[in-house]
Coordinates of C-alpha atoms in Angstrom, one line a residue:
X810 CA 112.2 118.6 147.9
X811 CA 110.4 116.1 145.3
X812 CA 113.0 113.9 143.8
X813 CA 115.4 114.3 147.0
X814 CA 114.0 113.7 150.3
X815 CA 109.9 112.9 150.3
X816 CA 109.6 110.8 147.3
X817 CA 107.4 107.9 149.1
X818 CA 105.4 107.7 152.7
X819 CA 108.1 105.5 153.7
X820 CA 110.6 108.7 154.1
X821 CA 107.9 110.3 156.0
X822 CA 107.3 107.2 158.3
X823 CA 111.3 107.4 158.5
X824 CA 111.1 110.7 160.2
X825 CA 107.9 109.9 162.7
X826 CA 110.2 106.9 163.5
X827 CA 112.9 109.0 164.0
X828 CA 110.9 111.1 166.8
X829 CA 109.6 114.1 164.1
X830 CA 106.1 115.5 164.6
X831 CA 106.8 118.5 162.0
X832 CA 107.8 117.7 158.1
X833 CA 108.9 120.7 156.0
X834 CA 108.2 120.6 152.2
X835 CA 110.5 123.1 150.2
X836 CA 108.9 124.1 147.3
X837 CA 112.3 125.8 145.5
X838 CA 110.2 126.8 142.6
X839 CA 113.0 128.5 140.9
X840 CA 116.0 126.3 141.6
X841 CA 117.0 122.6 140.7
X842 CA 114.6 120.5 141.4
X843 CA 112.1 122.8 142.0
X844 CA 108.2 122.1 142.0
X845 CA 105.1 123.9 142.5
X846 CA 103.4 120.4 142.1
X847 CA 100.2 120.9 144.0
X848 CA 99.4 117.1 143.5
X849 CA 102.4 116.2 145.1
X850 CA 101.8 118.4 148.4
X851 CA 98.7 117.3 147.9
X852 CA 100.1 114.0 148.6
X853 CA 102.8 115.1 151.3
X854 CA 99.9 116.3 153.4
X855 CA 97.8 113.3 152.7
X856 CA 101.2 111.3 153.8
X857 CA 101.8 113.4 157.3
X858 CA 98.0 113.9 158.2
X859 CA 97.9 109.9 158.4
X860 CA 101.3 109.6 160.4
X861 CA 100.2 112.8 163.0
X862 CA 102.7 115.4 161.6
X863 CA 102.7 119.4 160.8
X864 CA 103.1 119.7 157.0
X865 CA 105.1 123.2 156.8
X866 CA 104.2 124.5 153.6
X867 CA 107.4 126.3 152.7
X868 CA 107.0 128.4 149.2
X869 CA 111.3 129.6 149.5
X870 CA 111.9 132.5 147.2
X871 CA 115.6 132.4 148.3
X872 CA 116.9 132.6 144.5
X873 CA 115.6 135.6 143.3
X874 CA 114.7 136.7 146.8
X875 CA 112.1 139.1 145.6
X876 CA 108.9 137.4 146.2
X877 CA 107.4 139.7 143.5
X878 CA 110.1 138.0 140.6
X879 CA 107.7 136.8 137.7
X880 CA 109.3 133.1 138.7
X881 CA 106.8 133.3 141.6
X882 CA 103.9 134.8 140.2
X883 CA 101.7 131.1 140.9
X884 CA 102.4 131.7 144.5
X885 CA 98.9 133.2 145.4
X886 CA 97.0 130.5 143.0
X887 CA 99.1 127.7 144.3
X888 CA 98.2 128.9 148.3
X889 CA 94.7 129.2 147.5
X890 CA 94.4 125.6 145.5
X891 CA 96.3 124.0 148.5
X892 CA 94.3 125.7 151.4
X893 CA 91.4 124.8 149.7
X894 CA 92.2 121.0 149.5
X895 CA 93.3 121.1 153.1
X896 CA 89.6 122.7 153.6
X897 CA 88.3 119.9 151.7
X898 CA 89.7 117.3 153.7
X899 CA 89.5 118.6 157.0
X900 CA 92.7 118.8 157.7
X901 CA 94.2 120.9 161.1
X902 CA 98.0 120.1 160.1
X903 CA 98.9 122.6 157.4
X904 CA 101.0 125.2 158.5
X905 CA 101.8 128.0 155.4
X906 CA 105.2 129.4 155.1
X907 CA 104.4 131.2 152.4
X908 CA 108.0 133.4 152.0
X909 CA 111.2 131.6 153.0
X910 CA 114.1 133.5 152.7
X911 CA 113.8 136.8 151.0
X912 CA 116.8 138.8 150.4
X913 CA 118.6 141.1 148.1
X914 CA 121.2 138.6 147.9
X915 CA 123.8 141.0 149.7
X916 CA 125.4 140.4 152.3
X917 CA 125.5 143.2 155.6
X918 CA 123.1 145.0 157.3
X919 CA 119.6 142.4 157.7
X920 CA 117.5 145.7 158.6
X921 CA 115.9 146.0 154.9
X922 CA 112.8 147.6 154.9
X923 CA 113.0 148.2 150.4
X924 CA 112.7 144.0 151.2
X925 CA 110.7 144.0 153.8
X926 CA 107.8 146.5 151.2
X927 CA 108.5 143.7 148.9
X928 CA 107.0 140.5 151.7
X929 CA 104.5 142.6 152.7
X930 CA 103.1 143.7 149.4
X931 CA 103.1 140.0 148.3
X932 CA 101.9 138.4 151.7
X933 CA 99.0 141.1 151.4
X934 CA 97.9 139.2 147.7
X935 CA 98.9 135.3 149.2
X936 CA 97.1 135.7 152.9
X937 CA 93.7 136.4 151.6
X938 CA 93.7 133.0 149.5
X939 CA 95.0 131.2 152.2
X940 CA 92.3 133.0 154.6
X941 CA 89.1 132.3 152.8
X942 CA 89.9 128.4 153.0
X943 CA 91.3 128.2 156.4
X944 CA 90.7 131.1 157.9
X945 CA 92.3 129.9 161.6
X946 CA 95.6 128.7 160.0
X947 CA 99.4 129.0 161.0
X948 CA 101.1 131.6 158.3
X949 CA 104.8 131.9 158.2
X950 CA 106.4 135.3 156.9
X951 CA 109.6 135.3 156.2
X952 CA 112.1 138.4 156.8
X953 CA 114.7 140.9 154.8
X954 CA 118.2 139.1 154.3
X955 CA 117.3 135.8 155.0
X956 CA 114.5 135.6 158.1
X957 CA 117.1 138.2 160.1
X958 CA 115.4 141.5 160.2
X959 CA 112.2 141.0 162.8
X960 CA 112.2 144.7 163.3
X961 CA 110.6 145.3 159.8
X962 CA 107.2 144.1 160.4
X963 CA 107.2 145.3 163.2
X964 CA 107.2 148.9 162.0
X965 CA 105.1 148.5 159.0
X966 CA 102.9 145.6 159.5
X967 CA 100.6 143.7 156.9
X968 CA 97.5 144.9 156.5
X969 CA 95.5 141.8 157.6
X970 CA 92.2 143.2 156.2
X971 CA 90.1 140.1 155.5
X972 CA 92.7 137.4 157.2
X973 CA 92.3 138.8 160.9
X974 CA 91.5 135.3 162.2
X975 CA 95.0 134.3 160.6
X976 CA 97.6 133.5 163.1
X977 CA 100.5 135.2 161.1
X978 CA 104.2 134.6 162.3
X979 CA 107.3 135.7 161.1
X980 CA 111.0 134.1 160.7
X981 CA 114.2 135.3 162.6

């Protein structure tokens, strides 16, 4: 994150060098360190566009894991302000993760589906933001109990009303 691992192009032109094609940009809005800085993804995309690299958008809720905790309640604002600069420029390299992690922060069983009603009632306010700017874009939806519990969306899906030109994809 900001302060730690992408503070200048030259980290980014580090990784290239290094064989990456793909940078991922934790925003740990709640933790140390953390940043919802839309200038400096701004930036971060600006940085990866020019070297030919994925930007991976990653908005990680891991601490609280409830996407819905009041600590997160930018995340729709911040994914339509950065989907609309990445409309702006042109870009085709975003890719939106818009919930890393989510979790009860308990350990056992990953098949969650009180979590998984959580994701999906907050991907259902972020993905239309994120749609009306780049309607054709890579979204990342993260899982109950850390990305492990596939099943969940796969037995009550988002309602992609609106963002049906999305290509949505979920972590395991």
């Amino acid at each position: 994150w900001q302060g730690s691992c992408f503070d200048d192009k030259s980290d980014f032109e580090l990784m290239k060098s290094k064989g990456a094609n793909l940078a991922r940009i934790a925003m740990y809005v709640a933790g140390d360190g953390g940043s919802e800085d839309g200038n400096w993804m701004k930036q971060c995309l600006d940085w990866t566009n020019e070297l030919g690299m994925y930007c991976l958008i990653d908005w990680h809720i891991l601490t609280p894991g409830d996407p819905n905790a009041g600590v997160y309640s930018n995340a729709a604002n911040f994914f339509k302000y950065i989907s609309a600069y990445v409309k702006e420029k042109g870009y085709k390299h975003a890719i939106y993760e818009i919930c890393n992690e989510p979790n009860i922060n308990e350990e056992g069983d990953p098949y969650r589906p009180d979590v998984w009603i959580q994701v999906k009632e907050y991907a259902e306010k972020v993905l239309p933001g994120i749609a009306a700017n780049d309607p054709n874009a890579v979204v990342i939806v993260g899982t109950p109990q850390w990305d492990k519990a596939l099943s969940c969306p796969m037995e009550y899906p988002l309602d992609l009303k609106n963002c049906d030109d999305l290509n949505v994809m979920y972590t395991f």
